[in-house]
Amino acid sequence: MAQVEESKLIAIGDVLNNRERPLKERFRALFTLRNIGGESALESIGRCFDDESALLKHELAYCLGQMQDVRAIPMLTKVLADMQQEPMVRHEAAEALGAIGDISVEETLVNFSKDPVVEVAETCEIALERVRWLKQTQQQALKDDPNPYASVDPTPPAASKSIEELRRILMDESDTLFNRYRAMFALRNLRTEEATLALATGLKGKSALFRHEVAFVLGQLQEECSIPFLIENLRDPAENEMVRHECAEALGAIATEECTRVLNEYLQDDKRVVKESCEVALDMCEYENSPEFQYADTLVKVANDG
């Protein structure tokens, strides 16, 4: 955890909670707090759950899960239980509880695995299986997890390296979402164009929750071959807004000229979460194409090649 003066932490938290500030500034404040961690950062993030932006609240929950601090469990449980919160926010709170992975959340996840909102119920089922998997493996398997993205994923990757086999599991609607997610993350970790195209077929899956996770993973990969698939789902007005939002953010991570052009088309979308996702994604495009990022990316490649 980074050491930051309390006054600076408070100032960053004030930016996050200031509804007059541009959304991109509030997102940057959130990510800074996530990276710093600690009780003050948790408190600032927790205060923001009464915001009007479902996109921001969803990201708050995601960051709390990535921080893996058990002190966040009460606020995430409260968000999950709040039926006034948007489904995508409650879903992310459930996923965050699974990411933290403490056995104390097992009963909560069991209860909400019967939630009337299907995306919330499905998320609780996956999170519950992750918690139980961690309990069985005593976390040793996480140490062996070859995750090149340093993210806390909803499931561990499958052991298979066969793209054909993983794609079959990925698209098997009769299998559990937990197993299909495992195939998803195994394909991601292969980091090849063939694996990316196999993943992109998942954007046609029946579950909106599943499609949204596929889009998120494609954003992590940043492979240009996935752009047409992401655009197709973003353009579909009948698509779940949670999926369209994730497609927009994935396009922002890939950050080509085509991505920028398409994202600009949806800055006035009827769905607020899609509109705001495009705003944030365009900020990502700007950063990905900035000289500072290009220089940093070159340094990382040199270090990896060395």
PDB file of C-alpha atoms in Angstrom:
ATOM      1  CA  MET A   1       0.000   0.000   0.000  1.00  0.00           C
ATOM      2  CA  ALA A   2       1.322   3.433  -0.914  1.00  0.00           C
ATOM      3  CA  GLN A   3       1.999   5.921   1.884  1.00  0.00           C
ATOM      4  CA  VAL A   4       0.025   9.104   1.299  1.00  0.00           C
ATOM      5  CA  GLU A   5      -0.642  11.998   3.670  1.00  0.00           C
ATOM      6  CA  GLU A   6      -4.134  11.921   5.186  1.00  0.00           C
ATOM      7  CA  SER A   7      -4.897  15.409   3.860  1.00  0.00           C
ATOM      8  CA  LYS A   8      -4.127  14.271   0.309  1.00  0.00           C
ATOM      9  CA  LEU A   9      -6.264  11.174   0.748  1.00  0.00           C
ATOM     10  CA  ILE A  10      -9.165  13.341   1.890  1.00  0.00           C
ATOM     11  CA  ALA A  11      -8.685  15.638  -1.104  1.00  0.00           C
ATOM     12  CA  ILE A  12      -8.740  12.674  -3.523  1.00  0.00           C
ATOM     13  CA  GLY A  13     -11.869  11.361  -1.814  1.00  0.00           C
ATOM     14  CA  ASP A  14     -13.494  14.768  -2.169  1.00  0.00           C
ATOM     15  CA  VAL A  15     -12.888  14.670  -5.936  1.00  0.00           C
ATOM     16  CA  LEU A  16     -14.491  11.232  -6.126  1.00  0.00           C
ATOM     17  CA  ASN A  17     -17.566  12.391  -4.221  1.00  0.00           C
ATOM     18  CA  ASN A  18     -17.948  15.752  -5.976  1.00  0.00           C
ATOM     19  CA  ARG A  19     -20.820  15.439  -8.466  1.00  0.00           C
ATOM     20  CA  GLU A  20     -19.810  18.710 -10.120  1.00  0.00           C
ATOM     21  CA  ARG A  21     -16.497  17.246 -11.331  1.00  0.00           C
ATOM     22  CA  PRO A  22     -16.274  15.536 -14.745  1.00  0.00           C
ATOM     23  CA  LEU A  23     -16.830  11.796 -14.576  1.00  0.00           C
ATOM     24  CA  LYS A  24     -13.358  11.053 -15.955  1.00  0.00           C
ATOM     25  CA  GLU A  25     -11.774  12.983 -13.057  1.00  0.00           C
ATOM     26  CA  ARG A  26     -13.871  11.084 -10.539  1.00  0.00           C
ATOM     27  CA  PHE A  27     -12.824   7.779 -12.123  1.00  0.00           C
ATOM     28  CA  ARG A  28      -9.172   8.748 -11.871  1.00  0.00           C
ATOM     29  CA  ALA A  29      -9.675   9.644  -8.210  1.00  0.00           C
ATOM     30  CA  LEU A  30     -11.301   6.256  -7.641  1.00  0.00           C
ATOM     31  CA  PHE A  31      -8.440   4.344  -9.250  1.00  0.00           C
ATOM     32  CA  THR A  32      -5.953   6.353  -7.191  1.00  0.00           C
ATOM     33  CA  LEU A  33      -7.788   5.427  -3.994  1.00  0.00           C
ATOM     34  CA  ARG A  34      -7.888   1.781  -5.086  1.00  0.00           C
ATOM     35  CA  ASN A  35      -4.128   1.768  -5.572  1.00  0.00           C
ATOM     36  CA  ILE A  36      -3.469   3.490  -2.230  1.00  0.00           C
ATOM     37  CA  GLY A  37      -5.834   1.330  -0.171  1.00  0.00           C
ATOM     38  CA  GLY A  38      -6.428   1.570   3.552  1.00  0.00           C
ATOM     39  CA  GLU A  39      -9.307   2.622   5.778  1.00  0.00           C
ATOM     40  CA  SER A  40      -9.573   6.229   4.565  1.00  0.00           C
ATOM     41  CA  ALA A  41      -9.696   5.117   0.929  1.00  0.00           C
ATOM     42  CA  LEU A  42     -12.409   2.579   1.762  1.00  0.00           C
ATOM     43  CA  GLU A  43     -14.433   5.234   3.583  1.00  0.00           C
ATOM     44  CA  SER A  44     -14.258   7.658   0.651  1.00  0.00           C
ATOM     45  CA  ILE A  45     -15.325   4.951  -1.788  1.00  0.00           C
ATOM     46  CA  GLY A  46     -18.156   3.805   0.475  1.00  0.00           C
ATOM     47  CA  ARG A  47     -19.589   7.331   0.738  1.00  0.00           C
ATOM     48  CA  CYS A  48     -20.064   7.453  -3.016  1.00  0.00           C
ATOM     49  CA  PHE A  49     -22.646   4.661  -3.264  1.00  0.00           C
ATOM     50  CA  ASP A  50     -25.475   7.198  -3.050  1.00  0.00           C
ATOM     51  CA  ASP A  51     -24.395   8.760  -6.360  1.00  0.00           C
ATOM     52  CA  GLU A  52     -26.792   9.002  -9.304  1.00  0.00           C
ATOM     53  CA  SER A  53     -24.385   7.349 -11.769  1.00  0.00           C
ATOM     54  CA  ALA A  54     -24.835   3.566 -11.951  1.00  0.00           C
ATOM     55  CA  LEU A  55     -21.613   3.368 -13.951  1.00  0.00           C
ATOM     56  CA  LEU A  56     -19.599   5.038 -11.205  1.00  0.00           C
ATOM     57  CA  LYS A  57     -21.212   2.972  -8.436  1.00  0.00           C
ATOM     58  CA  HIS A  58     -20.529  -0.209 -10.388  1.00  0.00           C
ATOM     59  CA  GLU A  59     -16.883   0.822 -10.645  1.00  0.00           C
ATOM     60  CA  LEU A  60     -16.771   1.559  -6.897  1.00  0.00           C
ATOM     61  CA  ALA A  61     -17.823  -2.019  -6.180  1.00  0.00           C
ATOM     62  CA  TYR A  62     -15.348  -3.405  -8.714  1.00  0.00           C
ATOM     63  CA  CYS A  63     -12.476  -1.509  -7.107  1.00  0.00           C
ATOM     64  CA  LEU A  64     -13.453  -2.676  -3.617  1.00  0.00           C
ATOM     65  CA  GLY A  65     -13.284  -6.249  -4.863  1.00  0.00           C
ATOM     66  CA  GLN A  66      -9.889  -5.707  -6.451  1.00  0.00           C
ATOM     67  CA  MET A  67      -8.585  -4.204  -3.188  1.00  0.00           C
ATOM     68  CA  GLN A  68      -9.497  -7.490  -1.403  1.00  0.00           C
ATOM     69  CA  ASP A  69      -9.871  -5.771   1.964  1.00  0.00           C
ATOM     70  CA  VAL A  70     -12.282  -7.613   4.282  1.00  0.00           C
ATOM     71  CA  ARG A  71     -13.259  -4.261   5.803  1.00  0.00           C
ATOM     72  CA  ALA A  72     -15.214  -3.580   2.593  1.00  0.00           C
ATOM     73  CA  ILE A  73     -17.516  -6.582   3.139  1.00  0.00           C
ATOM     74  CA  PRO A  74     -20.212  -4.743   5.184  1.00  0.00           C
ATOM     75  CA  MET A  75     -20.638  -1.933   2.630  1.00  0.00           C
ATOM     76  CA  LEU A  76     -20.693  -4.372  -0.304  1.00  0.00           C
ATOM     77  CA  THR A  77     -23.265  -6.549   1.482  1.00  0.00           C
ATOM     78  CA  LYS A  78     -25.413  -3.471   2.067  1.00  0.00           C
ATOM     79  CA  VAL A  79     -25.240  -2.540  -1.637  1.00  0.00           C
ATOM     80  CA  LEU A  80     -26.084  -6.089  -2.708  1.00  0.00           C
ATOM     81  CA  ALA A  81     -29.114  -6.122  -0.392  1.00  0.00           C
ATOM     82  CA  ASP A  82     -30.375  -2.714  -1.553  1.00  0.00           C
ATOM     83  CA  MET A  83     -33.122  -3.377  -4.099  1.00  0.00           C
ATOM     84  CA  GLN A  84     -33.114   0.327  -5.012  1.00  0.00           C
ATOM     85  CA  GLN A  85     -29.633   0.001  -6.453  1.00  0.00           C
ATOM     86  CA  GLU A  86     -29.360  -0.715 -10.168  1.00  0.00           C
ATOM     87  CA  PRO A  87     -28.867  -4.408 -11.112  1.00  0.00           C
ATOM     88  CA  MET A  88     -25.390  -3.779 -12.540  1.00  0.00           C
ATOM     89  CA  VAL A  89     -24.329  -2.197  -9.236  1.00  0.00           C
ATOM     90  CA  ARG A  90     -25.725  -5.040  -7.138  1.00  0.00           C
ATOM     91  CA  HIS A  91     -24.124  -7.558  -9.505  1.00  0.00           C
ATOM     92  CA  GLU A  92     -20.739  -5.882  -9.108  1.00  0.00           C
ATOM     93  CA  ALA A  93     -21.105  -5.852  -5.313  1.00  0.00           C
ATOM     94  CA  ALA A  94     -21.711  -9.605  -5.373  1.00  0.00           C
ATOM     95  CA  GLU A  95     -18.729 -10.164  -7.650  1.00  0.00           C
ATOM     96  CA  ALA A  96     -16.594  -8.039  -5.322  1.00  0.00           C
ATOM     97  CA  LEU A  97     -17.589 -10.202  -2.350  1.00  0.00           C
ATOM     98  CA  GLY A  98     -16.410 -13.202  -4.347  1.00  0.00           C
ATOM     99  CA  ALA A  99     -13.168 -11.413  -5.218  1.00  0.00           C
ATOM    100  CA  ILE A 100     -12.443 -10.730  -1.544  1.00  0.00           C
ATOM    101  CA  GLY A 101     -13.113 -14.424  -1.069  1.00  0.00           C
ATOM    102  CA  ASP A 102     -13.665 -14.488   2.696  1.00  0.00           C
ATOM    103  CA  ILE A 103     -15.703 -17.468   3.873  1.00  0.00           C
ATOM    104  CA  SER A 104     -17.871 -15.136   5.984  1.00  0.00           C
ATOM    105  CA  VAL A 105     -19.762 -14.043   2.839  1.00  0.00           C
ATOM    106  CA  GLU A 106     -20.915 -17.576   1.999  1.00  0.00           C
ATOM    107  CA  GLU A 107     -24.348 -17.284   3.626  1.00  0.00           C
ATOM    108  CA  THR A 108     -24.994 -13.892   1.992  1.00  0.00           C
ATOM    109  CA  LEU A 109     -24.146 -15.265  -1.438  1.00  0.00           C
ATOM    110  CA  VAL A 110     -26.339 -18.325  -0.896  1.00  0.00           C
ATOM    111  CA  ASN A 111     -29.279 -16.087   0.012  1.00  0.00           C
ATOM    112  CA  PHE A 112     -28.897 -13.804  -3.002  1.00  0.00           C
ATOM    113  CA  SER A 113     -28.257 -16.656  -5.455  1.00  0.00           C
ATOM    114  CA  LYS A 114     -32.065 -16.815  -5.533  1.00  0.00           C
ATOM    115  CA  ASP A 115     -32.416 -13.086  -6.310  1.00  0.00           C
ATOM    116  CA  PRO A 116     -35.224 -12.163  -8.741  1.00  0.00           C
ATOM    117  CA  VAL A 117     -32.707 -10.222 -10.879  1.00  0.00           C
ATOM    118  CA  VAL A 118     -31.086 -12.945 -12.976  1.00  0.00           C
ATOM    119  CA  GLU A 119     -27.736 -11.138 -13.384  1.00  0.00           C
ATOM    120  CA  VAL A 120     -27.462 -10.746  -9.604  1.00  0.00           C
ATOM    121  CA  ALA A 121     -28.433 -14.371  -8.955  1.00  0.00           C
ATOM    122  CA  GLU A 122     -25.940 -15.675 -11.519  1.00  0.00           C
ATOM    123  CA  THR A 123     -23.166 -13.500 -10.106  1.00  0.00           C
ATOM    124  CA  CYS A 124     -23.829 -14.797  -6.595  1.00  0.00           C
ATOM    125  CA  GLU A 125     -23.638 -18.378  -7.839  1.00  0.00           C
ATOM    126  CA  ILE A 126     -20.245 -17.746  -9.450  1.00  0.00           C
ATOM    127  CA  ALA A 127     -18.945 -15.790  -6.438  1.00  0.00           C
ATOM    128  CA  LEU A 128     -20.105 -18.559  -4.098  1.00  0.00           C
ATOM    129  CA  GLU A 129     -18.250 -21.186  -6.107  1.00  0.00           C
ATOM    130  CA  ARG A 130     -15.095 -19.041  -6.027  1.00  0.00           C
ATOM    131  CA  VAL A 131     -15.284 -18.664  -2.240  1.00  0.00           C
ATOM    132  CA  ARG A 132     -15.734 -22.416  -1.823  1.00  0.00           C
ATOM    133  CA  TRP A 133     -12.953 -23.134  -4.315  1.00  0.00           C
ATOM    134  CA  LEU A 134     -10.591 -20.874  -2.358  1.00  0.00           C
ATOM    135  CA  LYS A 135     -11.562 -22.669   0.852  1.00  0.00           C
ATOM    136  CA  GLN A 136     -10.771 -26.051  -0.685  1.00  0.00           C
ATOM    137  CA  THR A 137      -7.446 -25.024  -2.221  1.00  0.00           C
ATOM    138  CA  GLN A 138      -6.273 -22.909   0.752  1.00  0.00           C
ATOM    139  CA  GLN A 139      -5.422 -20.213  -1.852  1.00  0.00           C
ATOM    140  CA  GLN A 140      -2.437 -22.225  -3.133  1.00  0.00           C
ATOM    141  CA  ALA A 141      -3.979 -22.429  -6.592  1.00  0.00           C
ATOM    142  CA  LEU A 142      -4.040 -18.626  -6.805  1.00  0.00           C
ATOM    143  CA  LYS A 143      -0.279 -18.544  -6.401  1.00  0.00           C
ATOM    144  CA  ASP A 144      -0.007 -20.897  -9.367  1.00  0.00           C
ATOM    145  CA  ASP A 145      -2.528 -18.883 -11.421  1.00  0.00           C
ATOM    146  CA  PRO A 146      -0.722 -17.575 -14.544  1.00  0.00           C
ATOM    147  CA  ASN A 147      -2.766 -14.357 -14.744  1.00  0.00           C
ATOM    148  CA  PRO A 148      -0.795 -11.835 -16.824  1.00  0.00           C
ATOM    149  CA  TYR A 149      -3.231  -9.027 -15.998  1.00  0.00           C
ATOM    150  CA  ALA A 150      -2.858  -8.908 -12.186  1.00  0.00           C
ATOM    151  CA  SER A 151      -6.652  -8.686 -11.865  1.00  0.00           C
ATOM    152  CA  VAL A 152      -8.733 -10.584  -9.307  1.00  0.00           C
ATOM    153  CA  ASP A 153     -10.914 -12.671 -11.592  1.00  0.00           C
ATOM    154  CA  PRO A 154     -14.357 -14.117 -10.750  1.00  0.00           C
ATOM    155  CA  THR A 155     -12.992 -17.640 -11.324  1.00  0.00           C
ATOM    156  CA  PRO A 156      -9.616 -19.328 -11.739  1.00  0.00           C
ATOM    157  CA  PRO A 157      -8.635 -20.235 -15.324  1.00  0.00           C
ATOM    158  CA  ALA A 158      -9.174 -23.754 -16.624  1.00  0.00           C
ATOM    159  CA  ALA A 159      -6.073 -25.937 -16.858  1.00  0.00           C
ATOM    160  CA  SER A 160      -6.528 -26.738 -20.558  1.00  0.00           C
ATOM    161  CA  LYS A 161      -4.466 -24.938 -23.225  1.00  0.00           C
ATOM    162  CA  SER A 162      -6.513 -26.317 -26.137  1.00  0.00           C
ATOM    163  CA  ILE A 163      -8.364 -23.471 -27.857  1.00  0.00           C
ATOM    164  CA  GLU A 164     -10.821 -25.914 -29.451  1.00  0.00           C
ATOM    165  CA  GLU A 165     -11.661 -27.519 -26.105  1.00  0.00           C
ATOM    166  CA  LEU A 166     -11.876 -24.192 -24.271  1.00  0.00           C
ATOM    167  CA  ARG A 167     -14.134 -22.718 -26.940  1.00  0.00           C
ATOM    168  CA  ARG A 168     -16.425 -25.743 -26.661  1.00  0.00           C
ATOM    169  CA  ILE A 169     -16.727 -25.269 -22.883  1.00  0.00           C
ATOM    170  CA  LEU A 170     -17.139 -21.510 -23.288  1.00  0.00           C
ATOM    171  CA  MET A 171     -20.189 -21.922 -25.508  1.00  0.00           C
ATOM    172  CA  ASP A 172     -21.755 -24.921 -23.742  1.00  0.00           C
ATOM    173  CA  GLU A 173     -25.004 -23.468 -22.401  1.00  0.00           C
ATOM    174  CA  SER A 174     -25.642 -26.663 -20.417  1.00  0.00           C
ATOM    175  CA  ASP A 175     -22.464 -26.222 -18.342  1.00  0.00           C
ATOM    176  CA  THR A 176     -22.188 -24.042 -15.240  1.00  0.00           C
ATOM    177  CA  LEU A 177     -21.213 -20.396 -15.624  1.00  0.00           C
ATOM    178  CA  PHE A 178     -18.321 -21.084 -13.246  1.00  0.00           C
ATOM    179  CA  ASN A 179     -16.807 -23.621 -15.657  1.00  0.00           C
ATOM    180  CA  ARG A 180     -17.527 -21.457 -18.690  1.00  0.00           C
ATOM    181  CA  TYR A 181     -15.828 -18.506 -16.968  1.00  0.00           C
ATOM    182  CA  ARG A 182     -12.837 -20.754 -16.256  1.00  0.00           C
ATOM    183  CA  ALA A 183     -12.583 -21.472 -19.987  1.00  0.00           C
ATOM    184  CA  MET A 184     -12.936 -17.745 -20.691  1.00  0.00           C
ATOM    185  CA  PHE A 185      -9.987 -16.784 -18.508  1.00  0.00           C
ATOM    186  CA  ALA A 186      -7.866 -19.640 -19.823  1.00  0.00           C
ATOM    187  CA  LEU A 187      -8.446 -18.365 -23.371  1.00  0.00           C
ATOM    188  CA  ARG A 188      -7.585 -14.831 -22.276  1.00  0.00           C
ATOM    189  CA  ASN A 189      -4.337 -15.973 -20.722  1.00  0.00           C
ATOM    190  CA  LEU A 190      -3.234 -17.560 -24.030  1.00  0.00           C
ATOM    191  CA  ARG A 191      -3.149 -14.033 -25.534  1.00  0.00           C
ATOM    192  CA  THR A 192      -3.284 -15.069 -29.183  1.00  0.00           C
ATOM    193  CA  GLU A 193      -5.485 -13.883 -32.046  1.00  0.00           C
ATOM    194  CA  GLU A 194      -7.015 -17.346 -32.366  1.00  0.00           C
ATOM    195  CA  ALA A 195      -7.917 -17.387 -28.658  1.00  0.00           C
ATOM    196  CA  THR A 196      -9.318 -13.858 -28.916  1.00  0.00           C
ATOM    197  CA  LEU A 197     -11.577 -14.816 -31.821  1.00  0.00           C
ATOM    198  CA  ALA A 198     -12.762 -17.850 -29.843  1.00  0.00           C
ATOM    199  CA  LEU A 199     -13.608 -15.540 -26.951  1.00  0.00           C
ATOM    200  CA  ALA A 200     -15.459 -13.126 -29.236  1.00  0.00           C
ATOM    201  CA  THR A 201     -17.968 -15.866 -30.086  1.00  0.00           C
ATOM    202  CA  GLY A 202     -19.054 -15.584 -26.454  1.00  0.00           C
ATOM    203  CA  LEU A 203     -20.684 -12.246 -27.242  1.00  0.00           C
ATOM    204  CA  LYS A 204     -23.523 -14.355 -28.684  1.00  0.00           C
ATOM    205  CA  GLY A 205     -24.062 -16.311 -25.453  1.00  0.00           C
ATOM    206  CA  LYS A 206     -27.549 -16.404 -23.912  1.00  0.00           C
ATOM    207  CA  SER A 207     -26.619 -14.877 -20.538  1.00  0.00           C
ATOM    208  CA  ALA A 208     -26.203 -11.092 -20.411  1.00  0.00           C
ATOM    209  CA  LEU A 209     -23.858 -11.524 -17.447  1.00  0.00           C
ATOM    210  CA  PHE A 210     -21.723 -13.895 -19.504  1.00  0.00           C
ATOM    211  CA  ARG A 211     -21.640 -11.567 -22.525  1.00  0.00           C
ATOM    212  CA  HIS A 212     -20.633  -8.640 -20.320  1.00  0.00           C
ATOM    213  CA  GLU A 213     -17.702 -10.625 -18.893  1.00  0.00           C
ATOM    214  CA  VAL A 214     -16.580 -11.629 -22.383  1.00  0.00           C
ATOM    215  CA  ALA A 215     -16.521  -7.944 -23.365  1.00  0.00           C
ATOM    216  CA  PHE A 216     -14.507  -7.094 -20.242  1.00  0.00           C
ATOM    217  CA  VAL A 217     -11.934  -9.775 -21.066  1.00  0.00           C
ATOM    218  CA  LEU A 218     -11.678  -8.579 -24.678  1.00  0.00           C
ATOM    219  CA  GLY A 219     -10.888  -5.140 -23.278  1.00  0.00           C
ATOM    220  CA  GLN A 220      -8.071  -6.630 -21.234  1.00  0.00           C
ATOM    221  CA  LEU A 221      -6.654  -8.347 -24.320  1.00  0.00           C
ATOM    222  CA  GLN A 222      -6.769  -5.170 -26.468  1.00  0.00           C
ATOM    223  CA  GLU A 223      -6.633  -7.193 -29.688  1.00  0.00           C
ATOM    224  CA  GLU A 224      -7.878  -5.312 -32.740  1.00  0.00           C
ATOM    225  CA  CYS A 225      -9.445  -8.445 -34.222  1.00  0.00           C
ATOM    226  CA  SER A 226     -12.201  -8.221 -31.583  1.00  0.00           C
ATOM    227  CA  ILE A 227     -13.310  -4.701 -32.607  1.00  0.00           C
ATOM    228  CA  PRO A 228     -16.076  -5.722 -35.091  1.00  0.00           C
ATOM    229  CA  PHE A 229     -17.665  -8.037 -32.513  1.00  0.00           C
ATOM    230  CA  LEU A 230     -17.626  -5.389 -29.777  1.00  0.00           C
ATOM    231  CA  ILE A 231     -19.066  -2.755 -32.124  1.00  0.00           C
ATOM    232  CA  GLU A 232     -21.880  -5.090 -33.176  1.00  0.00           C
ATOM    233  CA  ASN A 233     -23.049  -5.541 -29.561  1.00  0.00           C
ATOM    234  CA  LEU A 234     -22.622  -1.864 -28.721  1.00  0.00           C
ATOM    235  CA  ARG A 235     -24.759  -0.899 -31.723  1.00  0.00           C
ATOM    236  CA  ASP A 236     -27.546  -3.341 -30.836  1.00  0.00           C
ATOM    237  CA  PRO A 237     -30.335  -1.324 -29.121  1.00  0.00           C
ATOM    238  CA  ALA A 238     -31.884  -4.551 -27.829  1.00  0.00           C
ATOM    239  CA  GLU A 239     -28.681  -5.574 -26.059  1.00  0.00           C
ATOM    240  CA  ASN A 240     -28.536  -5.388 -22.260  1.00  0.00           C
ATOM    241  CA  GLU A 241     -27.099  -2.008 -21.219  1.00  0.00           C
ATOM    242  CA  MET A 242     -24.587  -3.750 -18.948  1.00  0.00           C
ATOM    243  CA  VAL A 243     -23.169  -5.527 -21.990  1.00  0.00           C
ATOM    244  CA  ARG A 244     -23.171  -2.409 -24.163  1.00  0.00           C
ATOM    245  CA  HIS A 245     -21.372  -0.482 -21.414  1.00  0.00           C
ATOM    246  CA  GLU A 246     -18.653  -3.141 -21.213  1.00  0.00           C
ATOM    247  CA  CYS A 247     -18.279  -3.192 -25.011  1.00  0.00           C
ATOM    248  CA  ALA A 248     -17.786   0.580 -24.983  1.00  0.00           C
ATOM    249  CA  GLU A 249     -15.088   0.381 -22.324  1.00  0.00           C
ATOM    250  CA  ALA A 250     -13.356  -2.462 -24.185  1.00  0.00           C
ATOM    251  CA  LEU A 251     -13.258  -0.320 -27.320  1.00  0.00           C
ATOM    252  CA  GLY A 252     -11.758   2.465 -25.218  1.00  0.00           C
ATOM    253  CA  ALA A 253      -8.993   0.126 -24.079  1.00  0.00           C
ATOM    254  CA  ILE A 254      -8.211  -0.973 -27.660  1.00  0.00           C
ATOM    255  CA  ALA A 255      -8.183   2.703 -28.661  1.00  0.00           C
ATOM    256  CA  THR A 256      -7.854   2.655 -32.456  1.00  0.00           C
ATOM    257  CA  GLU A 257      -9.188   5.470 -34.647  1.00  0.00           C
ATOM    258  CA  GLU A 258     -12.201   3.291 -35.480  1.00  0.00           C
ATOM    259  CA  CYS A 259     -12.887   2.764 -31.773  1.00  0.00           C
ATOM    260  CA  THR A 260     -12.763   6.507 -31.146  1.00  0.00           C
ATOM    261  CA  ARG A 261     -15.114   7.223 -34.055  1.00  0.00           C
ATOM    262  CA  VAL A 262     -17.702   4.672 -32.905  1.00  0.00           C
ATOM    263  CA  LEU A 263     -17.565   5.789 -29.279  1.00  0.00           C
ATOM    264  CA  ASN A 264     -18.225   9.378 -30.341  1.00  0.00           C
ATOM    265  CA  GLU A 265     -21.379   8.177 -32.112  1.00  0.00           C
ATOM    266  CA  TYR A 266     -22.848   7.003 -28.792  1.00  0.00           C
ATOM    267  CA  LEU A 267     -22.064   9.993 -26.600  1.00  0.00           C
ATOM    268  CA  GLN A 268     -25.760  10.876 -26.686  1.00  0.00           C
ATOM    269  CA  ASP A 269     -27.114   7.363 -26.235  1.00  0.00           C
ATOM    270  CA  ASP A 270     -30.546   6.988 -24.642  1.00  0.00           C
ATOM    271  CA  LYS A 271     -29.063   4.768 -21.925  1.00  0.00           C
ATOM    272  CA  ARG A 272     -27.181   6.838 -19.378  1.00  0.00           C
ATOM    273  CA  VAL A 273     -24.769   4.045 -18.484  1.00  0.00           C
ATOM    274  CA  VAL A 274     -23.842   3.609 -22.165  1.00  0.00           C
ATOM    275  CA  LYS A 275     -23.422   7.347 -22.695  1.00  0.00           C
ATOM    276  CA  GLU A 276     -21.195   7.681 -19.618  1.00  0.00           C
ATOM    277  CA  SER A 277     -19.219   4.566 -20.570  1.00  0.00           C
ATOM    278  CA  CYS A 278     -18.425   6.166 -23.924  1.00  0.00           C
ATOM    279  CA  GLU A 279     -17.234   9.325 -22.155  1.00  0.00           C
ATOM    280  CA  VAL A 280     -14.912   7.314 -19.931  1.00  0.00           C
ATOM    281  CA  ALA A 281     -13.812   5.119 -22.841  1.00  0.00           C
ATOM    282  CA  LEU A 282     -12.843   8.160 -24.935  1.00  0.00           C
ATOM    283  CA  ASP A 283     -10.726   9.357 -22.030  1.00  0.00           C
ATOM    284  CA  MET A 284      -9.072   5.918 -22.086  1.00  0.00           C
ATOM    285  CA  CYS A 285      -8.471   6.275 -25.837  1.00  0.00           C
ATOM    286  CA  GLU A 286      -6.802   9.621 -25.271  1.00  0.00           C
ATOM    287  CA  TYR A 287      -4.566   8.174 -22.576  1.00  0.00           C
ATOM    288  CA  GLU A 288      -3.676   5.019 -24.552  1.00  0.00           C
ATOM    289  CA  ASN A 289      -2.574   7.195 -27.482  1.00  0.00           C
ATOM    290  CA  SER A 290      -0.718   9.778 -25.385  1.00  0.00           C
ATOM    291  CA  PRO A 291       3.100  10.109 -25.681  1.00  0.00           C
ATOM    292  CA  GLU A 292       3.398   9.330 -21.955  1.00  0.00           C
ATOM    293  CA  PHE A 293       1.599   5.996 -22.323  1.00  0.00           C
ATOM    294  CA  GLN A 294       3.487   5.061 -25.488  1.00  0.00           C
ATOM    295  CA  TYR A 295       6.798   5.707 -23.698  1.00  0.00           C
ATOM    296  CA  ALA A 296       5.752   3.688 -20.655  1.00  0.00           C
ATOM    297  CA  ASP A 297       4.518   0.852 -22.878  1.00  0.00           C
ATOM    298  CA  THR A 298       7.869   0.762 -24.680  1.00  0.00           C
ATOM    299  CA  LEU A 299       9.708   0.532 -21.358  1.00  0.00           C
ATOM    300  CA  VAL A 300       7.523  -2.406 -20.295  1.00  0.00           C
ATOM    301  CA  LYS A 301       8.182  -4.237 -23.584  1.00  0.00           C
ATOM    302  CA  VAL A 302      11.930  -3.648 -23.298  1.00  0.00           C
ATOM    303  CA  ALA A 303      11.892  -4.951 -19.742  1.00  0.00           C
ATOM    304  CA  ASN A 304       9.918  -8.047 -20.751  1.00  0.00           C
ATOM    305  CA  ASP A 305      12.189  -8.758 -23.719  1.00  0.00           C
ATOM    306  CA  GLY A 306      15.298  -8.240 -21.606  1.00  0.00           C
TER     307      GLY A 306
END
